[in-house]
Short mmCIF file of C-alpha atoms in Angstrom, two decimals:
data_model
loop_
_atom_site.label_atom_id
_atom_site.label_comp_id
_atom_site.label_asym_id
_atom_site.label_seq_id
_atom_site.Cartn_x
_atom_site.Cartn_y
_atom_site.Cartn_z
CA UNK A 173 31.42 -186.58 -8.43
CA UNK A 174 33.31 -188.87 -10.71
CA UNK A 175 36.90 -189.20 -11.55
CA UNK A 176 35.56 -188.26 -14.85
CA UNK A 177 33.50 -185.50 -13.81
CA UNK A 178 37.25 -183.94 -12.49
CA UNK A 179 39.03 -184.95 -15.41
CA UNK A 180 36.90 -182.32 -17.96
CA UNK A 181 36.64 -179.95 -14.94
CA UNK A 182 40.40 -179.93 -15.00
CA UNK A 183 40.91 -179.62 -18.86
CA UNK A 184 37.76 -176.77 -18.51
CA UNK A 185 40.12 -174.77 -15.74
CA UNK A 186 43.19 -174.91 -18.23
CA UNK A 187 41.57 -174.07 -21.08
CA UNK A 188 40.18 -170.67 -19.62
CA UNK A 189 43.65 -170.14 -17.77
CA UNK A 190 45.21 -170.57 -21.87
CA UNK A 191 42.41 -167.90 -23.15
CA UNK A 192 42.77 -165.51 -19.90
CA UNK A 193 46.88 -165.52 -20.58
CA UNK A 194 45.74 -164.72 -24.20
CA UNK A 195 43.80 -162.04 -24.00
CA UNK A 196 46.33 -160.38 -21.50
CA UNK A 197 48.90 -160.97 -23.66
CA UNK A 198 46.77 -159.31 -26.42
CA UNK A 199 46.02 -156.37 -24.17
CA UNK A 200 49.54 -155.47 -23.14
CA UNK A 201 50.50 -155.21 -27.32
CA UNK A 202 47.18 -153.55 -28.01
CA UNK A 203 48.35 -151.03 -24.82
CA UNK A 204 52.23 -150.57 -25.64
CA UNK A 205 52.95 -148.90 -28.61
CA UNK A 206 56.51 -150.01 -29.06
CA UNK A 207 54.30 -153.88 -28.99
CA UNK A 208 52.28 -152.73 -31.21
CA UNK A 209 54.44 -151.48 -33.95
CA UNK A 210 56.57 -154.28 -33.58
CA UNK A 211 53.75 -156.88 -33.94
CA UNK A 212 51.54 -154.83 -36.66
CA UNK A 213 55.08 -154.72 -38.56
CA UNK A 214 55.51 -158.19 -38.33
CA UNK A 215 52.28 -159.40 -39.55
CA UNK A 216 51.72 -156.47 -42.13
CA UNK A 217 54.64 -155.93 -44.70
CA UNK A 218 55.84 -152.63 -45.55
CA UNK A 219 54.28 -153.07 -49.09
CA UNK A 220 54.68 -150.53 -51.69
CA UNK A 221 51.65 -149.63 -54.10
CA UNK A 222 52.26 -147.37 -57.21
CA UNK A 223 49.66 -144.92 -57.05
CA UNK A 224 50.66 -143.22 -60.51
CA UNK A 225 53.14 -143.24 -63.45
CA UNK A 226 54.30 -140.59 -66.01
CA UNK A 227 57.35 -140.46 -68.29
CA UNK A 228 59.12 -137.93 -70.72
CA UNK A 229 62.08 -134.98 -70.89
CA UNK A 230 61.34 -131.88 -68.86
CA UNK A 231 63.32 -130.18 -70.86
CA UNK A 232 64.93 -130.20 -74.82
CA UNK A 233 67.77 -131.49 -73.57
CA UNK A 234 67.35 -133.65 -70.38
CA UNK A 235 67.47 -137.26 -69.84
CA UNK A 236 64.22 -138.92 -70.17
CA UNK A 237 62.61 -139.53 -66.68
CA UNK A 238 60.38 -141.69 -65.40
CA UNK A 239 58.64 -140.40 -62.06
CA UNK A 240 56.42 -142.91 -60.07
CA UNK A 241 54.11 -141.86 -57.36
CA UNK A 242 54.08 -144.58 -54.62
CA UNK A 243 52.60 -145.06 -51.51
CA UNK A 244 53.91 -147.16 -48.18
CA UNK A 245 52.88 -147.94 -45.21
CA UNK A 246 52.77 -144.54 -43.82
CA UNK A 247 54.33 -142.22 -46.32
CA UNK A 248 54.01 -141.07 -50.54
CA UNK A 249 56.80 -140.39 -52.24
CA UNK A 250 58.15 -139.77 -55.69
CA UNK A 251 60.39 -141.49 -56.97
CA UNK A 252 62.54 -140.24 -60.05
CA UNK A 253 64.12 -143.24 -62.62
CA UNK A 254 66.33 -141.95 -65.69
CA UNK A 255 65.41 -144.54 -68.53
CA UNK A 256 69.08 -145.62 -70.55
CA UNK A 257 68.65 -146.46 -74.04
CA UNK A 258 68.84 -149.72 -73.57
CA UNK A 259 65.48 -149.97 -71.37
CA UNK A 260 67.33 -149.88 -67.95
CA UNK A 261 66.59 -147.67 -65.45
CA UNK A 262 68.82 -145.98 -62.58
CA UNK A 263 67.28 -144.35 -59.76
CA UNK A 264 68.07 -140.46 -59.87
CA UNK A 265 66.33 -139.35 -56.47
CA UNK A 266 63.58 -140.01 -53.88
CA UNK A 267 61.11 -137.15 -53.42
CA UNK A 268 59.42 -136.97 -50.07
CA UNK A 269 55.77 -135.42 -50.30
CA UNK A 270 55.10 -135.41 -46.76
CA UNK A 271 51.19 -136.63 -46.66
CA UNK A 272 49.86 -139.97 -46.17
CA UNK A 273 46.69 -139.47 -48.72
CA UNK A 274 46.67 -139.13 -52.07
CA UNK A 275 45.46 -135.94 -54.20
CA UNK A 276 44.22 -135.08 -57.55
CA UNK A 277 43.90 -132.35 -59.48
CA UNK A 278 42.75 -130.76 -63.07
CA UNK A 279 45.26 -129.98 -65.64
CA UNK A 280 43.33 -129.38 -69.02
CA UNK A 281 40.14 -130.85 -68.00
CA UNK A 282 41.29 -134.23 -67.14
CA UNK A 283 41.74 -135.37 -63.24
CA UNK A 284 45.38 -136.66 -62.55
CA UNK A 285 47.36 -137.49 -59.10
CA UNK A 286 51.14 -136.55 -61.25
CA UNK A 287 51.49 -135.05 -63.69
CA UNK A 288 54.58 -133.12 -65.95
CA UNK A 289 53.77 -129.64 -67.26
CA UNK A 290 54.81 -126.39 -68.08
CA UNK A 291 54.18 -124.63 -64.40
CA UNK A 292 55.91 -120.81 -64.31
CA UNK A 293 55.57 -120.84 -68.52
CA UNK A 294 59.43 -120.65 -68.37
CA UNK A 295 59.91 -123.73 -71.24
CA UNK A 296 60.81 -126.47 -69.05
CA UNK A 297 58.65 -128.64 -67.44
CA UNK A 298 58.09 -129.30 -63.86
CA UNK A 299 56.71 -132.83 -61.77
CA UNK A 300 53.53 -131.52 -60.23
CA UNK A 301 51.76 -134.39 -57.30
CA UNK A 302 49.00 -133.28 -55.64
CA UNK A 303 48.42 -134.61 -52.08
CA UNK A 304 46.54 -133.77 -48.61
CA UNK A 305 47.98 -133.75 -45.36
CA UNK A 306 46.58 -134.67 -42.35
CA UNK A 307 44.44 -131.92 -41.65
CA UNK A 308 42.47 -133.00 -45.12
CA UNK A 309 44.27 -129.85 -46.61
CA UNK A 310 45.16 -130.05 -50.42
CA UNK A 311 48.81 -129.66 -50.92
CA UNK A 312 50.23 -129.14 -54.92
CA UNK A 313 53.92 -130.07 -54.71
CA UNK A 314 56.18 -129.34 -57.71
CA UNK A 315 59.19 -130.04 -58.07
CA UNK A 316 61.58 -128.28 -60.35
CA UNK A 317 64.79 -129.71 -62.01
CA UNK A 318 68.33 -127.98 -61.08
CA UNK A 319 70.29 -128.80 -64.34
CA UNK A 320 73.42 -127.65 -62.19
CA UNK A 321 73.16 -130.28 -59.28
CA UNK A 322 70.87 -132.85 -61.16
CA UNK A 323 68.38 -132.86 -58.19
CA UNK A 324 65.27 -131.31 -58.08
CA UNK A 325 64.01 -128.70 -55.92
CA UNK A 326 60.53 -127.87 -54.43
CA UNK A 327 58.93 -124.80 -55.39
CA UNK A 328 55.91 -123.40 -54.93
CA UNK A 329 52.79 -122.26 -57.64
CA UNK A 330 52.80 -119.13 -59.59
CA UNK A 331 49.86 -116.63 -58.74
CA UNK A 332 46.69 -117.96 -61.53
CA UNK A 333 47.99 -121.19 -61.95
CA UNK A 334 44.81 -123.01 -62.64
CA UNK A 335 44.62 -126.35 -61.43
#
């Protein structure tokens, strides 16, 4: 054997000791969940991706809203903008939906995934975003407008509401 014959056996031996320490390193994150939340965090950003947008007054007199429909990493919400007259807008509230997939539905023969209309037929308007939980279950939330605590509260479908 020559001294050069030892010299690539040597660099051979610390190469696959590098790629062994590797992959157990990789193993141990893939194992640990804490690991692996930490690293997939790391490399993946939380990004946020607007999944739908509608705008107007829900009622004669509100303030004219602008409700996006956004999805994160693990999570949709609604979020709820008041647009100024002069463009700005001011975050009024954060709606959690509680589902990770998105939903549509039909409201007067169209499909949408959020829509604003006329729910209980009681002259105001109500933020309606259809989504399915885990279970693959469709799930209509709407969300009604308390003009006494400017917040909005969940309620649920009238009996017929066609969808």
């Amino acid at each position: 054997m020559t001294s050069a014959d030892s010299a690539f056996k040597k660099k051979e031996l610390i190469f696959l000791s590098v790629l062994a320490l590797v992959a157990m390193t990789l193993i141990t994150v893939a194992v640990i969940p804490s690991l692996k939340n930490s690293v997939k965090e790391a490399l993946i950003p939380d990004k946020r991706t607007v999944l739908a947008k509608v705008s107007g007054k829900l009622s004669a007199e509100g303030p004219k809203l602008v409700i996006l429909k956004i999805r994160t990493q693990d999570t949709i919400n609604l979020e709820v903008y008041t647009l100024e007259d002069d463009g700005s807008m001011n975050l009024l509230t954060k709606l959690p939906l509680y589902s990770t997939r998105d939903g549509y539905f039909h409201l007067q023969g169209s499909a949408t995934n959020l829509a604003v209309t006329d729910v209980d037929k009681d002259g105001t308007l109500e933020i309606v975003a259809p989504t399915y939980d885990e279970q693959m279950v469709p799930r209509l939330n709407i969300f009604r407008f308390n003009e006494e605590s400017r917040s909005f509260d969940r309620a649920t479908a009238p009996e017929g509401f066609e969808h």
